[in-house]
Amino acid sequence: MAADLPAQFFGDFDGQLGDRAVRHVSAALSGITAAVVGVIANLALYFAEHTLFTTVDNRTFGPLHLGLPDLTTFRPVALGIALVAVALIFPLRWSVLRTLGVCAGLGLAAALSGLTGS
């Protein structure tokens, strides 16, 4: 009798109720996906501006908080390393771990040679 309980429970759903439930779950998952993509994009912009510029001023305009970089504190070495990473990952299809190792080596070489400009 207990083994038949799930079959009785799920057997009561007809095709329309099941399709409608799938649409609701799909809509909810689409909303969650959009939120996750937004958080990842926000983090990417945050790290990019704090890596490429030495000074970032935080400004508040009502509910909007913006980080505005000081353009005179641009770090060209950081941009060069980022462009190398993009070239290694996308056209050459290197793995992320291998690319990270190369970029860490380039960053170390730049720091030891005094090119970081921080």
Tab-separated table of C-alpha atoms in Angstrom:
chain	number	residue	atom	x	y	z
A	1	MET	CA	0.000	0.000	0.000
A	2	ALA	CA	2.817	2.423	0.894
A	3	ALA	CA	4.622	1.627	-2.352
A	4	ASP	CA	1.579	2.746	-4.334
A	5	LEU	CA	1.388	6.158	-2.645
A	6	PRO	CA	3.770	7.996	-5.059
A	7	ALA	CA	2.033	6.412	-8.037
A	8	GLN	CA	-1.369	7.529	-6.744
A	9	PHE	CA	-0.092	11.018	-5.971
A	10	PHE	CA	1.596	11.630	-9.317
A	11	GLY	CA	-1.011	9.706	-11.253
A	12	ASP	CA	-3.631	12.313	-10.359
A	13	PHE	CA	-1.867	14.984	-12.395
A	14	ASP	CA	-3.182	15.211	-15.907
A	15	GLY	CA	-1.080	16.493	-18.814
A	16	GLN	CA	-2.210	20.122	-18.580
A	17	LEU	CA	-1.416	20.481	-14.902
A	18	GLY	CA	2.023	18.977	-15.471
A	19	ASP	CA	2.748	21.319	-18.401
A	20	ARG	CA	1.589	24.328	-16.411
A	21	ALA	CA	3.829	23.352	-13.496
A	22	VAL	CA	6.776	22.979	-15.862
A	23	ARG	CA	6.131	26.480	-17.254
A	24	HIS	CA	6.062	27.968	-13.743
A	25	VAL	CA	9.272	26.222	-12.743
A	26	SER	CA	10.906	27.285	-16.010
A	27	ALA	CA	9.903	30.917	-15.445
A	28	ALA	CA	11.257	30.830	-11.890
A	29	LEU	CA	14.548	29.318	-13.054
A	30	SER	CA	14.846	31.970	-15.786
A	31	GLY	CA	14.514	34.673	-13.140
A	32	ILE	CA	17.155	33.044	-10.954
A	33	THR	CA	19.470	32.691	-13.954
A	34	ALA	CA	19.081	36.390	-14.792
A	35	ALA	CA	19.905	37.331	-11.206
A	36	VAL	CA	23.023	35.140	-11.167
A	37	VAL	CA	24.218	36.574	-14.494
A	38	GLY	CA	23.699	40.086	-13.115
A	39	VAL	CA	25.757	39.337	-10.006
A	40	ILE	CA	28.578	37.831	-12.082
A	41	ALA	CA	28.588	40.835	-14.446
A	42	ASN	CA	28.667	43.223	-11.481
A	43	LEU	CA	31.630	41.382	-9.949
A	44	ALA	CA	33.454	41.369	-13.293
A	45	LEU	CA	33.067	45.148	-13.632
A	46	TYR	CA	34.103	45.712	-10.016
A	47	PHE	CA	37.292	43.656	-10.359
A	48	ALA	CA	38.101	45.136	-13.778
A	49	GLU	CA	37.920	48.745	-12.595
A	50	HIS	CA	39.889	48.025	-9.415
A	51	THR	CA	42.540	46.114	-11.370
A	52	LEU	CA	42.946	48.547	-14.255
A	53	PHE	CA	42.913	51.729	-12.149
A	54	THR	CA	44.769	52.538	-8.937
A	55	THR	CA	42.134	54.958	-7.621
A	56	VAL	CA	38.371	54.472	-7.882
A	57	ASP	CA	36.021	57.065	-6.389
A	58	ASN	CA	32.677	55.778	-5.162
A	59	ARG	CA	29.841	58.190	-5.981
A	60	THR	CA	26.228	57.947	-4.873
A	61	PHE	CA	23.359	59.347	-6.944
A	62	GLY	CA	20.224	58.557	-4.956
A	63	PRO	CA	19.884	54.769	-4.858
A	64	LEU	CA	22.599	54.364	-7.511
A	65	HIS	CA	26.181	53.689	-6.358
A	66	LEU	CA	28.870	54.094	-9.023
A	67	GLY	CA	32.584	53.479	-8.906
A	68	LEU	CA	34.208	56.095	-11.129
A	69	PRO	CA	37.881	55.416	-11.862
A	70	ASP	CA	40.473	58.176	-11.913
A	71	LEU	CA	41.649	57.933	-15.526
A	72	THR	CA	45.085	59.294	-14.645
A	73	THR	CA	45.776	56.159	-12.541
A	74	PHE	CA	45.412	53.715	-15.448
A	75	ARG	CA	47.635	50.597	-15.269
A	76	PRO	CA	48.720	49.593	-18.801
A	77	VAL	CA	50.552	46.471	-17.575
A	78	ALA	CA	47.318	45.093	-16.092
A	79	LEU	CA	45.527	45.723	-19.400
A	80	GLY	CA	48.338	43.951	-21.268
A	81	ILE	CA	48.103	40.896	-19.024
A	82	ALA	CA	44.303	40.853	-19.426
A	83	LEU	CA	44.640	40.995	-23.221
A	84	VAL	CA	47.146	38.132	-23.131
A	85	ALA	CA	44.630	36.131	-21.076
A	86	VAL	CA	41.846	36.826	-23.583
A	87	ALA	CA	44.126	35.797	-26.464
A	88	LEU	CA	45.147	32.574	-24.729
A	89	ILE	CA	41.630	31.527	-23.743
A	90	PHE	CA	39.565	32.393	-26.801
A	91	PRO	CA	41.594	32.099	-30.039
A	92	LEU	CA	44.147	29.587	-28.727
A	93	ARG	CA	41.676	27.675	-26.504
A	94	TRP	CA	44.055	27.231	-23.569
A	95	SER	CA	42.642	25.986	-20.282
A	96	VAL	CA	41.839	28.508	-17.573
A	97	LEU	CA	44.376	26.976	-15.190
A	98	ARG	CA	47.182	27.136	-17.761
A	99	THR	CA	46.236	30.729	-18.666
A	100	LEU	CA	46.153	31.679	-14.985
A	101	GLY	CA	49.677	30.299	-14.553
A	102	VAL	CA	50.988	32.308	-17.507
A	103	CYS	CA	49.293	35.491	-16.277
A	104	ALA	CA	50.619	34.959	-12.744
A	105	GLY	CA	54.105	34.597	-14.208
A	106	LEU	CA	53.667	37.780	-16.237
A	107	GLY	CA	52.427	39.636	-13.162
A	108	LEU	CA	55.357	38.395	-11.104
A	109	ALA	CA	57.816	39.407	-13.818
A	110	ALA	CA	56.205	42.857	-14.044
A	111	ALA	CA	56.350	43.311	-10.264
A	112	LEU	CA	59.998	42.203	-10.029
A	113	SER	CA	61.015	44.492	-12.865
A	114	GLY	CA	59.168	47.470	-11.339
A	115	LEU	CA	56.592	47.852	-14.126
A	116	THR	CA	53.460	47.593	-11.970
A	117	GLY	CA	53.130	51.312	-11.304
A	118	SER	CA	50.944	50.952	-8.220
